[in-house]
C-alpha positions as a LaTeX table, in Angstrom:
\begin{tabular}{lrrr}
\hline
Residue & $x$ (\AA) & $y$ (\AA) & $z$ (\AA) \\
\hline
Val1 & 14.98 & $-10.43$ & $-11.99$ \\
Ser2 & 16.30 & $-7.63$ & $-9.83$ \\
Lys3 & 19.75 & $-6.07$ & $-9.99$ \\
Asp4 & 19.34 & $-5.26$ & $-6.28$ \\
Pro5 & 21.28 & $-7.90$ & $-4.30$ \\
Asp6 & 18.60 & $-7.81$ & $-1.57$ \\
Ala7 & 15.75 & $-8.64$ & $-3.98$ \\
Asp8 & 14.75 & $-11.50$ & $-6.26$ \\
Val9 & 12.52 & $-9.46$ & $-8.59$ \\
Asp10 & 11.50 & $-5.87$ & $-9.30$ \\
Tyr11 & 7.90 & $-4.62$ & $-9.26$ \\
Phe12 & 6.90 & $-1.43$ & $-11.06$ \\
Phe13 & 3.37 & $-0.07$ & $-10.74$ \\
Ala14 & 1.58 & 2.60 & $-12.78$ \\
Gln15 & $-1.88$ & 3.90 & $-11.96$ \\
Val16 & $-3.90$ & 5.33 & $-14.85$ \\
Ser17 & $-6.27$ & 8.12 & $-13.87$ \\
Val18 & $-9.88$ & 7.67 & $-14.92$ \\
Glu19 & $-10.57$ & 11.39 & $-14.56$ \\
Asp20 & $-7.83$ & 12.93 & $-16.70$ \\
Thr21 & $-4.99$ & 11.97 & $-19.02$ \\
Arg22 & $-2.41$ & 11.18 & $-16.38$ \\
Val23 & $-0.40$ & 8.16 & $-15.29$ \\
Asp24 & 0.86 & 8.17 & $-11.70$ \\
Tyr25 & 4.05 & 6.18 & $-11.15$ \\
Ser26 & 4.54 & 7.14 & $-7.49$ \\
Pro27 & 2.31 & 4.67 & $-5.59$ \\
Thr28 & 2.34 & 0.93 & $-5.31$ \\
Cys29 & $-0.72$ & $-1.31$ & $-5.09$ \\
Gly30 & $-0.77$ & $-3.96$ & $-2.38$ \\
Asn31 & $-3.45$ & $-6.05$ & $-4.09$ \\
Ile32 & $-1.36$ & $-6.27$ & $-7.27$ \\
Leu33 & 1.85 & $-6.69$ & $-5.24$ \\
Val34 & 0.40 & $-9.90$ & $-3.76$ \\
Gly35 & 0.51 & $-11.45$ & $-7.24$ \\
Val36 & 4.19 & $-10.66$ & $-7.87$ \\
Gly37 & 5.55 & $-13.51$ & $-5.71$ \\
Pro38 & 3.39 & $-16.25$ & $-7.25$ \\
Ala39 & 4.12 & $-14.88$ & $-10.76$ \\
Ala40 & 7.88 & $-14.90$ & $-10.09$ \\
Ile41 & 7.69 & $-18.54$ & $-9.01$ \\
Glu42 & 5.43 & $-19.56$ & $-11.92$ \\
Met43 & 7.81 & $-17.86$ & $-14.41$ \\
Gly44 & 10.81 & $-19.67$ & $-12.93$ \\
Leu45 & 12.46 & $-16.51$ & $-11.59$ \\
Val46 & 12.38 & $-17.88$ & $-8.03$ \\
Gln47 & 12.74 & $-21.55$ & $-7.12$ \\
Ala48 & 9.75 & $-22.84$ & $-5.12$ \\
Arg49 & 10.30 & $-24.54$ & $-1.79$ \\
Asp50 & 8.03 & $-27.08$ & $-0.15$ \\
Gly51 & 5.58 & $-25.29$ & 2.15 \\
Val52 & 6.16 & $-21.55$ & 1.89 \\
Thr53 & 8.47 & $-19.77$ & $-0.53$ \\
Pro54 & 9.73 & $-16.28$ & 0.34 \\
Val55 & 10.09 & $-13.93$ & $-2.63$ \\
Arg56 & 11.95 & $-10.67$ & $-2.05$ \\
Ile57 & 10.50 & $-7.89$ & $-4.18$ \\
Arg58 & 11.90 & $-4.42$ & $-4.78$ \\
Ala59 & 9.11 & $-1.90$ & $-5.36$ \\
Val60 & 10.76 & 0.24 & $-8.04$ \\
Asn61 & 8.33 & 3.15 & $-7.46$ \\
Thr62 & 9.29 & 3.66 & $-3.82$ \\
Gly63 & 12.51 & 1.69 & $-3.41$ \\
Ala64 & 10.80 & $-0.40$ & $-0.71$ \\
Leu65 & 11.82 & $-3.99$ & $-0.17$ \\
Val66 & 8.94 & $-6.43$ & 0.42 \\
Glu67 & 9.14 & $-10.10$ & 1.21 \\
Ala68 & 6.12 & $-12.10$ & 0.02 \\
Asp69 & 5.52 & $-15.47$ & 1.66 \\
Val70 & 3.83 & $-17.58$ & $-1.02$ \\
Gln71 & 2.05 & $-20.86$ & $-0.25$ \\
Thr72 & 3.91 & $-23.61$ & $-2.15$ \\
Pro73 & 2.98 & $-27.04$ & $-0.76$ \\
Gly74 & 4.91 & $-29.71$ & $-2.62$ \\
Gly75 & 6.99 & $-27.00$ & $-4.31$ \\
Ala76 & 4.13 & $-25.57$ & $-6.41$ \\
Val77 & 2.15 & $-22.34$ & $-6.02$ \\
Thr78 & $-1.32$ & $-22.92$ & $-4.63$ \\
Tyr79 & $-4.08$ & $-20.42$ & $-5.24$ \\
Asp80 & $-6.98$ & $-22.07$ & $-3.42$ \\
Gly81 & $-7.63$ & $-20.96$ & 0.13 \\
Glu82 & $-9.96$ & $-19.21$ & 2.54 \\
Thr83 & $-8.27$ & $-15.79$ & 2.81 \\
Ala84 & $-10.57$ & $-12.89$ & 1.90 \\
Val85 & $-9.45$ & $-9.32$ & 1.12 \\
Asp86 & $-11.86$ & $-6.38$ & 1.19 \\
Gly87 & $-12.58$ & $-5.15$ & $-2.31$ \\
Val88 & $-11.39$ & $-8.37$ & $-3.96$ \\
Pro89 & $-13.97$ & $-10.99$ & $-4.95$ \\
Gly90 & $-13.72$ & $-14.54$ & $-3.61$ \\
Thr91 & $-11.08$ & $-16.17$ & $-1.45$ \\
Ala92 & $-7.59$ & $-17.50$ & $-2.12$ \\
Ala93 & $-4.43$ & $-18.83$ & $-0.49$ \\
Pro94 & $-2.84$ & $-16.24$ & 1.80 \\
Val95 & 0.23 & $-14.30$ & 0.69 \\
Ser96 & 1.87 & $-12.47$ & 3.58 \\
Leu97 & 3.67 & $-9.24$ & 2.71 \\
Asn98 & 6.48 & $-8.20$ & 5.01 \\
Phe99 & 7.54 & $-4.61$ & 4.26 \\
Leu100 & 11.26 & $-4.08$ & 4.86 \\
Lys101 & 13.25 & $-0.86$ & 4.66 \\
Val102 & 10.14 & 1.24 & 4.01 \\
Val103 & 10.41 & 4.01 & 6.60 \\
Gly104 & 10.88 & 7.30 & 4.79 \\
Ser105 & 10.78 & 5.69 & 1.37 \\
Arg106 & 9.22 & 8.76 & $-0.32$ \\
Cys107 & 9.87 & 11.69 & 2.01 \\
Gly108 & 13.07 & 10.59 & 3.74 \\
Ala109 & 11.70 & 10.23 & 7.29 \\
Met110 & 8.97 & 8.41 & 9.18 \\
Phe111 & 7.52 & 11.79 & 10.19 \\
Pro112 & 8.27 & 14.01 & 7.16 \\
Thr113 & 7.37 & 17.21 & 9.03 \\
Gly114 & 9.36 & 16.18 & 12.11 \\
Gln115 & 6.21 & 16.03 & 14.25 \\
Pro116 & 4.50 & 12.78 & 15.29 \\
Arg117 & 1.21 & 14.66 & 15.72 \\
Glu118 & $-0.09$ & 17.90 & 14.26 \\
Glu119 & $-3.35$ & 19.52 & 13.27 \\
Ile120 & $-4.99$ & 20.05 & 9.90 \\
Asp121 & $-8.38$ & 21.78 & 9.69 \\
Gly122 & $-8.91$ & 21.30 & 13.42 \\
Val123 & $-8.26$ & 17.54 & 13.27 \\
Ala124 & $-5.33$ & 15.85 & 15.01 \\
Val125 & $-3.35$ & 13.87 & 12.42 \\
Ser126 & $-0.10$ & 12.01 & 12.03 \\
Leu127 & 1.72 & 12.49 & 8.73 \\
Val128 & 3.70 & 9.32 & 8.22 \\
Asp129 & 5.92 & 7.91 & 5.46 \\
Val130 & 6.06 & 4.14 & 5.81 \\
Ala131 & 6.04 & 2.56 & 2.33 \\
Met132 & 3.78 & 5.41 & 1.19 \\
Pro133 & 3.11 & 8.90 & 2.57 \\
Met134 & $-0.15$ & 8.93 & 4.49 \\
Met135 & $-2.26$ & 11.03 & 6.79 \\
Ile136 & $-3.72$ & 9.17 & 9.76 \\
Ala137 & $-6.63$ & 10.56 & 11.78 \\
Arg138 & $-9.15$ & 9.20 & 14.26 \\
Ala139 & $-12.35$ & 8.20 & 12.50 \\
Ser140 & $-14.38$ & 9.81 & 15.29 \\
Asp141 & $-12.67$ & 13.17 & 14.62 \\
Leu142 & $-14.16$ & 12.99 & 11.12 \\
Gly143 & $-17.64$ & 12.07 & 12.37 \\
Ile144 & $-17.54$ & 8.37 & 11.54 \\
Thr145 & $-16.92$ & 5.18 & 13.51 \\
Gly146 & $-14.36$ & 3.52 & 11.23 \\
His147 & $-16.63$ & 0.50 & 10.84 \\
Glu148 & $-18.65$ & 1.87 & 7.93 \\
Thr149 & $-19.01$ & $-0.26$ & 4.84 \\
Gln150 & $-17.85$ & 0.97 & 1.46 \\
Ala151 & $-21.51$ & 1.44 & 0.48 \\
Glu152 & $-22.12$ & 3.58 & 3.57 \\
Leu153 & $-19.04$ & 5.68 & 2.90 \\
Asp154 & $-20.08$ & 6.17 & $-0.72$ \\
Lys155 & $-23.22$ & 7.89 & 0.60 \\
Met156 & $-21.13$ & 10.48 & 2.53 \\
Pro157 & $-19.91$ & 13.01 & $-0.05$ \\
Glu158 & $-19.58$ & 15.58 & 2.74 \\
Leu159 & $-16.94$ & 13.38 & 4.39 \\
Phe160 & $-14.86$ & 13.29 & 1.21 \\
Ala161 & $-15.40$ & 17.01 & 0.67 \\
Arg162 & $-13.98$ & 17.61 & 4.15 \\
Met163 & $-11.06$ & 15.23 & 3.75 \\
Glu164 & $-9.89$ & 16.39 & 0.31 \\
Pro165 & $-8.49$ & 19.78 & 1.46 \\
Met166 & $-6.89$ & 17.98 & 4.41 \\
Arg167 & $-5.29$ & 15.47 & 2.06 \\
Leu168 & $-3.94$ & 18.24 & $-0.14$ \\
Glu169 & $-2.52$ & 20.10 & 2.88 \\
Ala170 & $-0.92$ & 16.89 & 4.17 \\
Gly171 & 0.70 & 16.38 & 0.76 \\
Arg172 & 1.96 & 19.98 & 0.74 \\
Arg173 & 3.48 & 19.57 & 4.21 \\
Met174 & 5.17 & 16.29 & 3.29 \\
Gly175 & 6.56 & 17.73 & 0.06 \\
\hline
\end{tabular}
């Protein structure tokens, strides 16, 4: 249960590094976040409605407020469905996540540097803080189409070698 009057429950995420002895508490994980609403209903923290039950979740890591729309026909969580998510095996009932009050949640502004567009390593980028700080670039500016599969991307170490210094610079600029 959340102490925030705008939320039903709190969600706290920790990511354990597989490369060193570090736990990162700053991000959230959308795939795990999808399970918070159904869990809150199953545990009796939120009363299910017939049809769809909204569950308001406060992401403790970022302070973001997220409303999850959970499928609850007959007042019970349903897990069976045809919705597929990349990187997650199988299909399930859809859970819509509506991110509320997330602009500037980590850096204090939608554009932490004050610029909607800038350049890093000769590539036009937008540095944006909406639920999570991110660097957005055109796939074509990085020599890809944006339609590559994970397997294809895994065979492009030069792409990741190019992006890593850009990512670090974006993080430096956004604080």
